[in-house]
XYZ file of C-alpha atoms in Angstrom:
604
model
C 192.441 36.441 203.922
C 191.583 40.512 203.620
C 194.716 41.070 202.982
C 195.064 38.686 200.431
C 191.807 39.957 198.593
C 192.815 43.285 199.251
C 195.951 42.572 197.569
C 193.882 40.618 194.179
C 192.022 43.465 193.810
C 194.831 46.015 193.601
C 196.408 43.759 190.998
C 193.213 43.703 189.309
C 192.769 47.481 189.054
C 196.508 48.022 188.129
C 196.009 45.127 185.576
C 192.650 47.220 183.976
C 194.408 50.383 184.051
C 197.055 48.964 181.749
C 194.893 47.108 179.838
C 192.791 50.293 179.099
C 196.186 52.245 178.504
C 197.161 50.158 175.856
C 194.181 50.118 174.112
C 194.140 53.763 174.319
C 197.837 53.825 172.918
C 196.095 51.917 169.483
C 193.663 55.060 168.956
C 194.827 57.754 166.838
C 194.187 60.591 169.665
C 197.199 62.117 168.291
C 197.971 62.334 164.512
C 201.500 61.847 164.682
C 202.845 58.825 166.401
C 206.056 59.499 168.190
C 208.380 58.931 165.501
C 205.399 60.348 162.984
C 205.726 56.733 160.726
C 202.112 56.077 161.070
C 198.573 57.382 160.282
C 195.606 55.882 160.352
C 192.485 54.904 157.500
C 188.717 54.227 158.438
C 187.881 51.350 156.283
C 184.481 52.051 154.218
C 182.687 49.756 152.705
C 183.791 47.807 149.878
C 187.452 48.457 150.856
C 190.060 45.711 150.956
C 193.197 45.614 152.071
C 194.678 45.489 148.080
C 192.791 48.807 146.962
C 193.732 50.652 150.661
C 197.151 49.781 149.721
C 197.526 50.955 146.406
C 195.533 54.050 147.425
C 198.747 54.958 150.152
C 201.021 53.413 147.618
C 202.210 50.851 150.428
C 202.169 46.999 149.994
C 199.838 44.570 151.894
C 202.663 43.391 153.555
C 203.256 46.864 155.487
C 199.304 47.301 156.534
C 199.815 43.084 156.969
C 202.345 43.886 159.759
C 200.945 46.916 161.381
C 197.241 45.191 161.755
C 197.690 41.927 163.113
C 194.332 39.820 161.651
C 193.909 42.365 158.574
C 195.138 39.518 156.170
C 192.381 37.279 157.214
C 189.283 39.842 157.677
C 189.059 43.618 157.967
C 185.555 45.322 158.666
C 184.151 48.747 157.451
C 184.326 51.296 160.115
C 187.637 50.000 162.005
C 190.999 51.800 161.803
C 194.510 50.075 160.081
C 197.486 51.242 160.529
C 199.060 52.680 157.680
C 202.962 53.367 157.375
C 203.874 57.268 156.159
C 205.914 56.682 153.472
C 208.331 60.182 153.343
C 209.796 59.341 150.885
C 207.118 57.642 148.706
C 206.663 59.033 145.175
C 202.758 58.410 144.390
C 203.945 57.816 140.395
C 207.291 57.359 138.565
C 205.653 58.701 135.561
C 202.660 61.363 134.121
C 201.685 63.959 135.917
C 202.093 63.359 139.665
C 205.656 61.904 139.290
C 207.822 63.208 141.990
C 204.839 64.322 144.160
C 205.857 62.981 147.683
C 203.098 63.359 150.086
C 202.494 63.013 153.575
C 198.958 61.489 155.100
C 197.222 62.903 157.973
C 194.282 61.781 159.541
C 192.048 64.246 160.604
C 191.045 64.670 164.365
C 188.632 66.222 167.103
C 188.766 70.384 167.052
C 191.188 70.002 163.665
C 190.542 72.950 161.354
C 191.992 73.540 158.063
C 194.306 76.075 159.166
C 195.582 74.101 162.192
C 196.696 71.679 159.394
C 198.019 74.034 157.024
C 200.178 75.668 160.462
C 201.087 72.132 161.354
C 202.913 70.939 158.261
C 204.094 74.373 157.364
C 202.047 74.477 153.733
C 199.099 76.828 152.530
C 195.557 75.846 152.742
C 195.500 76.667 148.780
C 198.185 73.630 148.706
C 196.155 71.306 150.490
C 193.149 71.824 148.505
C 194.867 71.568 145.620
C 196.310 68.175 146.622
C 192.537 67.380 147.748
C 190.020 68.266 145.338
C 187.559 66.269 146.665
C 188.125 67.962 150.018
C 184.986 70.068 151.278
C 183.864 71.185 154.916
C 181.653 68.266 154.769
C 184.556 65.809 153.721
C 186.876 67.555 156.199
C 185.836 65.675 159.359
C 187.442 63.181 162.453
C 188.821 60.249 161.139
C 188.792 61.049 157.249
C 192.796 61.282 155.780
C 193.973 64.172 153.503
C 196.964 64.007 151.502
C 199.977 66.846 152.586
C 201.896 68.003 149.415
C 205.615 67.904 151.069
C 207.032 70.373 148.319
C 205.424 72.724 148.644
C 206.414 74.541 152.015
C 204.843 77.977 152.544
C 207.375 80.706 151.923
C 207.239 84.101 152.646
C 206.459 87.237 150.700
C 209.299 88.793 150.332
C 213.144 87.380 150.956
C 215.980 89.338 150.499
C 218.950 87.529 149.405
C 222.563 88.711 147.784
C 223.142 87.395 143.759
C 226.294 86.347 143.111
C 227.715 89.834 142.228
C 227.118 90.587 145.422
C 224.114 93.013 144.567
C 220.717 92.511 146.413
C 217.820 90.979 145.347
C 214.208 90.418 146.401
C 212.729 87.153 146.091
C 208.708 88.643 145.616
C 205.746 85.963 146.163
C 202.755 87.702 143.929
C 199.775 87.914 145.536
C 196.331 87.935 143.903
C 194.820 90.445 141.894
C 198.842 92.288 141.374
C 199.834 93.788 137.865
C 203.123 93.946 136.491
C 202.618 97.886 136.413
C 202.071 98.107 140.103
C 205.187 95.767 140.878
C 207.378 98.446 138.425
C 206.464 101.386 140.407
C 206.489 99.834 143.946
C 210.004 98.250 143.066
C 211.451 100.813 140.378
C 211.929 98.490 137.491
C 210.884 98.311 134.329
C 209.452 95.091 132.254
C 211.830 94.128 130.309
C 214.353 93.945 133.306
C 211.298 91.554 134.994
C 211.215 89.413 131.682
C 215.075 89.138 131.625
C 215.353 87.593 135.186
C 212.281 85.999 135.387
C 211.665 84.180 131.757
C 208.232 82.224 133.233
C 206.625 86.122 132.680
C 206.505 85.378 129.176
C 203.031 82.727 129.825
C 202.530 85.960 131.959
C 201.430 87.047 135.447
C 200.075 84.495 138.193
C 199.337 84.647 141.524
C 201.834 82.376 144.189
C 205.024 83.193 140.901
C 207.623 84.357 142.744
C 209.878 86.965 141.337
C 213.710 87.808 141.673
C 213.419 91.484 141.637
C 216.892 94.494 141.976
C 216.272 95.758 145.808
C 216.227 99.403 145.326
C 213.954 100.289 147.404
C 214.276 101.159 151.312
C 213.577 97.315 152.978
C 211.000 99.241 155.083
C 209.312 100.100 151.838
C 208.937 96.486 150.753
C 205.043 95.173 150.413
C 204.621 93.049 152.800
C 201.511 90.567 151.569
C 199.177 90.027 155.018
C 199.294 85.946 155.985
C 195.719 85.005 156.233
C 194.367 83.823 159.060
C 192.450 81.194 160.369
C 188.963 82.520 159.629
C 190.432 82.652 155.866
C 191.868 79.735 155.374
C 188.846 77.656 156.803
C 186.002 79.401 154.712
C 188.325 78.018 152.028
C 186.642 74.326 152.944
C 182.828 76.503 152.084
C 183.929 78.475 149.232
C 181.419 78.476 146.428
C 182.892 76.710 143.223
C 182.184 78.676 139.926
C 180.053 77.006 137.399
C 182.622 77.054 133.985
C 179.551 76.685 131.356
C 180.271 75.798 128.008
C 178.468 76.157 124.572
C 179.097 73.130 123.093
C 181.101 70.459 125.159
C 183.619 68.702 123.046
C 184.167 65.191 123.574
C 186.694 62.907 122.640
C 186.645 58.624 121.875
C 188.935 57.073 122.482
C 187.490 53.056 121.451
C 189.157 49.875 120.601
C 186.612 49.330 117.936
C 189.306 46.599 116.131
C 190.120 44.546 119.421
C 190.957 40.685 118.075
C 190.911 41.653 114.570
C 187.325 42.860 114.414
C 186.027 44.853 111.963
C 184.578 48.099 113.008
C 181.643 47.641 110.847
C 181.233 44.033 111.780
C 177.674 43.204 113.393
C 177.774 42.241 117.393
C 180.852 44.162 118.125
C 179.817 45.589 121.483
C 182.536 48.136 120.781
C 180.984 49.827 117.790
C 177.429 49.131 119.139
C 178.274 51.271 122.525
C 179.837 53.612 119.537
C 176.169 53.352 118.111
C 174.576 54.261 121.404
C 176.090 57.236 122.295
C 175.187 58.698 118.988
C 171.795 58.393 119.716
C 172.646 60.075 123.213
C 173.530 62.868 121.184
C 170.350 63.262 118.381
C 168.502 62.599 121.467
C 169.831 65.561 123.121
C 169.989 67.708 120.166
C 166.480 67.080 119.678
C 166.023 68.656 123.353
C 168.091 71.578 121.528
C 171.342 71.119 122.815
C 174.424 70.142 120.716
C 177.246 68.204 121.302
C 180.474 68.045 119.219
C 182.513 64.323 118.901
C 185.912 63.435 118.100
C 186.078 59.702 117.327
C 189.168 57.702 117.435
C 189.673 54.014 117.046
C 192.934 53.193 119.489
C 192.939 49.279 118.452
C 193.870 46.780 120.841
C 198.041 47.687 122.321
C 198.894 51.235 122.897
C 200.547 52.102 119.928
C 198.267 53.628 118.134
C 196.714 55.560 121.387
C 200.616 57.072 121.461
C 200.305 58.155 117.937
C 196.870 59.301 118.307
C 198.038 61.880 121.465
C 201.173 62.954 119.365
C 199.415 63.896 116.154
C 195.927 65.078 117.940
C 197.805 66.394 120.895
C 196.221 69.977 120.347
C 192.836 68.798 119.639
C 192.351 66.570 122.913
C 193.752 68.994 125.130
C 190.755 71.218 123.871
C 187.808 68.878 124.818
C 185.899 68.754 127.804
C 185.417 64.800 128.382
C 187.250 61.675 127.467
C 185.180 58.353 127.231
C 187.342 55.215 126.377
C 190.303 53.066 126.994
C 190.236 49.434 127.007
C 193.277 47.609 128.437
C 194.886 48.687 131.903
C 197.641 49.935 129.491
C 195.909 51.946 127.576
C 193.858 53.688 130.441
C 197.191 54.655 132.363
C 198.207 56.932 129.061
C 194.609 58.096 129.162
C 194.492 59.120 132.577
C 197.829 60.575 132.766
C 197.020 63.058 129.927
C 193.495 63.814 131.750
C 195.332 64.411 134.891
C 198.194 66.808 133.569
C 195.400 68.926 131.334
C 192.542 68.484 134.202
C 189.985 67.046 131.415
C 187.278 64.695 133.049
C 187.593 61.280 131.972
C 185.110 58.398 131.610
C 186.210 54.644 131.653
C 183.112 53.330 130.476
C 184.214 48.878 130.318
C 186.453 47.640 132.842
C 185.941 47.593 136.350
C 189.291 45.992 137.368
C 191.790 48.952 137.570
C 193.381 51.293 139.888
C 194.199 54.719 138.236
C 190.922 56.092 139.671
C 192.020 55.449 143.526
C 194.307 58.555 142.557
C 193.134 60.386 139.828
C 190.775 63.404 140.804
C 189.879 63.626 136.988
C 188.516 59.706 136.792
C 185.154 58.312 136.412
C 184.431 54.558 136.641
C 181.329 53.895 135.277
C 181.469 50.031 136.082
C 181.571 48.893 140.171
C 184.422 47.519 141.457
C 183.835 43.270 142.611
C 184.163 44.058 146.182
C 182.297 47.274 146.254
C 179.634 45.823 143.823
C 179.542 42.581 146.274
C 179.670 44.395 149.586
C 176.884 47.013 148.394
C 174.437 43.714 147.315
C 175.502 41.975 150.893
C 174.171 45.672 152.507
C 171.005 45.534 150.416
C 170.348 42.325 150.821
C 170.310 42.798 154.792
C 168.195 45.746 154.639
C 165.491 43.540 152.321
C 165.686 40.077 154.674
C 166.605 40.847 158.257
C 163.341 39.748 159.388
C 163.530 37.032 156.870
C 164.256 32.964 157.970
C 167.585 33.110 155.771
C 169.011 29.984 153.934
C 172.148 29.436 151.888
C 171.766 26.444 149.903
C 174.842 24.881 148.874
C 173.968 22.697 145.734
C 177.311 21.374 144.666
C 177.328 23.047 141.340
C 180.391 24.938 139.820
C 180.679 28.997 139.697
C 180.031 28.777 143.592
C 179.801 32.664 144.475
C 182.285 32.394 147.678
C 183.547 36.125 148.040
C 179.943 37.080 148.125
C 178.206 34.944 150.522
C 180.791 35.442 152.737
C 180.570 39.333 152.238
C 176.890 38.426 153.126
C 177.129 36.510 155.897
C 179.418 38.936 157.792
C 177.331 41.385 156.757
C 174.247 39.510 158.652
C 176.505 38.727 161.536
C 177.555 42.028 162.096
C 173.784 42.894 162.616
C 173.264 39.695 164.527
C 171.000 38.395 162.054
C 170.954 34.819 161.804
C 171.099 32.129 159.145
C 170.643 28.613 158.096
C 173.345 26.326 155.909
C 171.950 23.579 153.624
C 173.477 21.130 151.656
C 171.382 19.937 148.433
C 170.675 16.052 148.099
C 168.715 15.067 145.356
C 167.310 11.887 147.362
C 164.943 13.822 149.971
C 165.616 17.450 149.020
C 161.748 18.471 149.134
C 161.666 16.598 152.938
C 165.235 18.630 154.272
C 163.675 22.206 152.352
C 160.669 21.848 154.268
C 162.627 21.097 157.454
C 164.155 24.108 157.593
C 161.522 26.474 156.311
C 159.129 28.248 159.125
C 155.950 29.363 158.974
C 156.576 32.009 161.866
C 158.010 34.910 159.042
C 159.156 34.923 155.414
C 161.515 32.494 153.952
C 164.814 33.911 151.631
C 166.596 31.199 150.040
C 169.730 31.907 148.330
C 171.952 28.963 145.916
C 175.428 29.472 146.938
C 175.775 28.697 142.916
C 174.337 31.275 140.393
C 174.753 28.727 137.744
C 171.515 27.695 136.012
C 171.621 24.113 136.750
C 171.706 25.465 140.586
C 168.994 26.848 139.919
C 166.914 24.179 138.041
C 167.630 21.500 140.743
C 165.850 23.330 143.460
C 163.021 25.669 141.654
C 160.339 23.004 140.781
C 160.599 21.609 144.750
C 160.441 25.071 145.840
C 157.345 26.375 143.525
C 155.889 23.639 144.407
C 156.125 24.093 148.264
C 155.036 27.748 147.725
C 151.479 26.801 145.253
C 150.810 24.411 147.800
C 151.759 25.122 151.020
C 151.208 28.961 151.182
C 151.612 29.025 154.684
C 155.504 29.091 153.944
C 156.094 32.212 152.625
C 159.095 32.194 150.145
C 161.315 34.061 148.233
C 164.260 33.993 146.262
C 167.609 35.781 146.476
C 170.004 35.441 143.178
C 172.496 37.056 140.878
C 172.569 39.170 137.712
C 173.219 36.763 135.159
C 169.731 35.180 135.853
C 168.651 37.612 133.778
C 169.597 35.423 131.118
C 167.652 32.401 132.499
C 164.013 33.999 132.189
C 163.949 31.939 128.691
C 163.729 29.278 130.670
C 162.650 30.236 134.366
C 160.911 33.545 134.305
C 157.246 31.928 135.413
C 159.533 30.299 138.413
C 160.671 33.825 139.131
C 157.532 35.085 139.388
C 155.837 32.307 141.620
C 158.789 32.200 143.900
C 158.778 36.041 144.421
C 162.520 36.399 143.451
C 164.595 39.655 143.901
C 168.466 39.437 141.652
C 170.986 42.496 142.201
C 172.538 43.689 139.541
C 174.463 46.818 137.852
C 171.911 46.954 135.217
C 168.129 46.264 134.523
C 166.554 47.355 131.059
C 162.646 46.763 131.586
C 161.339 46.246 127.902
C 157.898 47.542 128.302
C 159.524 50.644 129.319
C 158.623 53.250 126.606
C 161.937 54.653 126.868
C 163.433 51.160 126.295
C 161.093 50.646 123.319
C 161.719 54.286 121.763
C 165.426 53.359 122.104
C 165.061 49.909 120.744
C 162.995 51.623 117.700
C 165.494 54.396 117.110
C 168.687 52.147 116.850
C 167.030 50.083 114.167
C 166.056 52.904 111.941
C 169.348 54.462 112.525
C 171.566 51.441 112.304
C 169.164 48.908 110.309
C 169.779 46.136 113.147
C 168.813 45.260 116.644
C 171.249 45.225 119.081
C 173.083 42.084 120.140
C 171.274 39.667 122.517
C 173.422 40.075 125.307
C 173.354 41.610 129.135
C 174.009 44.480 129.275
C 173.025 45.449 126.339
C 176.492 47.525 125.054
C 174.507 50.223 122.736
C 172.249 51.119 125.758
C 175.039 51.597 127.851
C 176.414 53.918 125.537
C 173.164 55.676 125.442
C 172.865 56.379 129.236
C 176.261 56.963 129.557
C 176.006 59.407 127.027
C 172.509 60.901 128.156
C 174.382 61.329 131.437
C 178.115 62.798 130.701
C 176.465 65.108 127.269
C 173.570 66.385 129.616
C 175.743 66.751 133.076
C 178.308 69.305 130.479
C 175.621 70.645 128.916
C 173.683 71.703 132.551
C 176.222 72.207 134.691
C 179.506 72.765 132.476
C 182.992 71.364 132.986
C 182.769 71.298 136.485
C 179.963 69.155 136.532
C 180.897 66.937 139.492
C 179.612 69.661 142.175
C 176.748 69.433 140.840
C 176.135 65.682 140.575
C 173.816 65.157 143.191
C 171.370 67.333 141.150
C 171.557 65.162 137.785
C 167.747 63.345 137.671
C 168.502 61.534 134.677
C 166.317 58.026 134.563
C 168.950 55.721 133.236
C 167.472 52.603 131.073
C 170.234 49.968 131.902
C 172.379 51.498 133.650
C 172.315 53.400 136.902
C 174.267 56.093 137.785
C 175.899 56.719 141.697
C 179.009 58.548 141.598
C 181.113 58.876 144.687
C 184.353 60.054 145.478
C 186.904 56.812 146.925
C 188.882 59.602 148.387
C 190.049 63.081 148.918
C 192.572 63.299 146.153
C 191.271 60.308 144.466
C 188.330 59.886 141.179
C 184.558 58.406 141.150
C 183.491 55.333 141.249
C 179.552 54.145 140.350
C 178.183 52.622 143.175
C 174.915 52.326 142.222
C 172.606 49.072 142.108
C 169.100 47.650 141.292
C 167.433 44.960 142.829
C 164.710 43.678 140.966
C 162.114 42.534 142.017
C 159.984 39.799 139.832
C 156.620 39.563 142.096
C 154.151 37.354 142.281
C 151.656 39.459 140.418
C 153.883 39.087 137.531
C 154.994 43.219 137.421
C 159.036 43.247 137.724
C 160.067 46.527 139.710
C 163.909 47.963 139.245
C 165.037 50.020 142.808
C 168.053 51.734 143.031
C 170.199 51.150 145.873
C 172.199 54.086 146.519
């Protein structure tokens, strides 16, 4: 019988141990798995599987097969598998086409120049690949992209032309002059300019030079390799502020998309137009000046491709780009930023890539799953200690992908919740049920439709005037900020809170002095729609003018320290990578209380 026990427990250990082995074998403790085909990605929040993809420019399929369960759930914070694609161009056209670039994950005790020694490439190179890369961003578990062509070479190689005559291949270092690299090499300028034709845009640091040897080889400069204290501070060096007088931006609007006329009232084209005009008087009224180039790029991308050919000159001179419309049109947009480094604003759409791998991007409106996944974190922090119900009234424009980013949001944090089902029958008797006097009540339609929300909000006022033991609240969407015609008194009495990108409050005097200003200037009021477009254009304007005007063309190290107090629109930007754009991630809840004040918060 011991022996037999004795024997279990043996097979038991040896059975852990390899159980524990494997599981270690998953872990990325070493970059490089053995055939170096793999790296690995922390998910973050908001992430799917589609955007990681496009990000590594790999299919879904490939992180689908590495990460067995990833095509039915992934969760922020885990690792995928991700194949290293050698070979993988990140664009067959603009400005990154026939880039290749290797991915590394970074891990414990990993500097920059244990990188930079790894694959063989300067820490200069990897920056430049990265600019979002910082020694705050540089840390275990966050990926960097390695730019394969560019190999490290050395200072000086001596190699025979084809007359059989030596030459020196000469890397310039910094601060060298083409006088210095005469005398040490006993040439003269015009024999420099002959071989080396790139001399006429003139002398750069990293050109390298075929130069006559005629010197001893022991004579040769020899250009010191920095080492590893160097090439780290690199990761802490301070960026110079590039000010400028007055920023120069260009438009680039499809002011005639389906035929409109540009002049034509309720175009929310020409009315964000509108609003970023009165960004600028506002500013220049604050004495600052701001200089726009307007261009309506209609609805295809054939007058966008004029536009660059005839303007080409003039665009390449301006600071920011605000526009685009179509996925089309942004790709030509944000292949010209990229290739003359020129930030660039897409102010409408939310539903497009280019920023996942453009450092030169700004997307000013939230992504669906980062905008859903953000709202599911918020809406944790406001009701964990909150009696949560989803009620399920059988209406159409059910909000699935959110209340499930919600729920696994509240089951991650083992916070439970209640499932209802609406019936018209005994609805007040099966609320009532459920609802507990012990802590607050959050109830939350799985519809944000208003006829959701008429079926249940005269039951649940009701409960809440007369029954105040039950303390309730509800939990809804942004577009019931165009209900409050009809339901803003139900709001208030039910203590509601709605997410939402944008919020104007019109007792604001900001919002007022706004709505005042666009009438004199425009002799209208702005469309009645959410958002409003001409206020948008206003704060994005009020933000982009002002960040140039502070902090120059380099703005985006300095955006933590932009205060403005948007009116509709709040402003979060954060990098989705190291080599990649920004992407707003800012949003309200608002708050309609029972004293009848509405709040805005940020949630950043």
């Amino acid at each position: 019988m011991k022996k037999i026990t004795l024997c279990a427990l043996i097979l038991w250990v040896l059975g852990f141990i390899a159980i524990n082995t494997s599981a270690q074998n998953d872990q990325p403790v070493s970059n490089n798995v053995r055939d170096g085909d793999i790296f690995y990605h922390t998910i973050e929040r908001g992430q799917t599987v589609y955007s990681i993809a496009k990000m590594y420019d790999v299919t879904v399929e490939d992180i689908y097969r590495l990460n067995i369960g990833s095509d039915e759930a992934i969760k922020a914070g885990d690792k995928l598998k991700i194949p290293q694609k050698k070979t993988a161009k990140l664009s067959e056209t603009g400005p990154e086409a026939g880039n290749v670039y290797l991915y590394h994950t970074i891990q414990p005790r990993e500097t920059l120049y244990g990188v930079s020694k790894q694959y063989g490439v300067s820490g200069e190179s990897i920056l430049e690949a990265n600019p979002g890369l910082s020694l705050e961003r540089f840390s275990i578990g966050k990926t960097i992209r390695i730019p394969t062509g560019k190999k490290q070479k050395p200072a000086t190689e001596i190699v025979e032309n084809d007359k059989g005559a030596k030459e020196i291949f000469y890397t310039v270092p910094a601060r060298e002059t083409m006088y210095n690299i005469c005398k040490t090499f006993k040439t003269t300028e015009n024999e420099l300019l002959k071989l080396n034709p790139e001399l006429a845009g003139g002398l750069r640091k990293g050109m390298t030079l075929r130069i006559p040897l005629r010197i001893n080889e022991r004579d040769i400069p020899r250009e010191k390799e920095p080492d590893a204290r160097e090439v780290n501070a690199m990761l802490n060096a301070k960026r110079e502020v590039k000010l400028v007088n007055i920023p120069k931006v260009a438009l680039l609007l499809p002011y005639n998309v389906g035929n409109r006329k540009r002049d034509s009232a309720g175009n929310p084209i020409t009315e964000y137009y509108e609003g970023l005009l009165l960004a600028v008087d506002s500013l220049r009224n604050m004495g600052h000046s701001v200089e726009l180039f307007n261009y309506d790029i209609s609805d295809g991308t054939s007058s966008l491709q004029k536009i660059f050919k005839e303007e080409e000159q003039t665009l390449k001179d301006v600071n920011l780009i605000i526009g685009g419309g179509s996925n089309e049109q942004i790709k030509i947009i944000a292949d010209f930023a990229q290739s003359n480094k020129t930030k660039y604003v897409i102010p409408f759409t939310s539903k497009n890539d280019e920023v996942l791998n453009n450092a030169w991007i700004f997307q000013v409106n939230t992504p669906q799953n980062l905008l859903y996944a953000n709202a599911a974190y918020a809406g944790a922090n406001l009701f964990a200690k909150h009696n949560i119900l989803f009620l399920d009234t059988k209406d159409s424009d059910n909000q699935t992908e959110f209340i499930n980013d919600f729920k696994k949001e509240l089951k991650e944090r083992n916070i439970s919740w209640k499932d209802a089902v609406y019936d018209a029958s005994n609805f007040p008797e099966r609320i009532e049920a459920l609802l507990t006097t012990n802590k607050p009540n959050v109830i939350m339609p799985v519809s944000n439709s208003q006829d959701a929300l008429i079926k249940i909000k005269t039951v649940l006022r009701f409960i809440a005037e007369t029954k105040p033991e039950f303390k309730i609240n509800l939990f809804g969407y942004p577009v019931w900020q165009t209900y409050t015609k009809d339901c803003l008194e139900d709001f208030h009495a039910l203590d509601t809170y709605i997410y939402s990108l944008f919020y104007a409050d019109n007792m604001n005097p900001g919002v007022k002095k706004f709505y005042d200003n666009y009438k004199n200037w425009f002799s209208k009021s702005p469309a009645s729609t959410i958002p409003k477009y001409g206020m948008l254009g206003f704060d994005t304007g009020m933000f982009f003018f002002g960040a140039l005007q502070q902090y120059g063309v380099n703005f985006e190290n300095n955006l933590s320290e932009i205060k403005y107090k948007s009116l509709q629109t709040g402003f979060n930007f954060e990098r989705v990578n190291n080599w990649g754009g920004w992407i707003n991630t800012n949003i309200y809840i608002i708050h309609y209380n029972k004293d009848f004040i509405i709040t805005r918060s940020d949630f950043k």
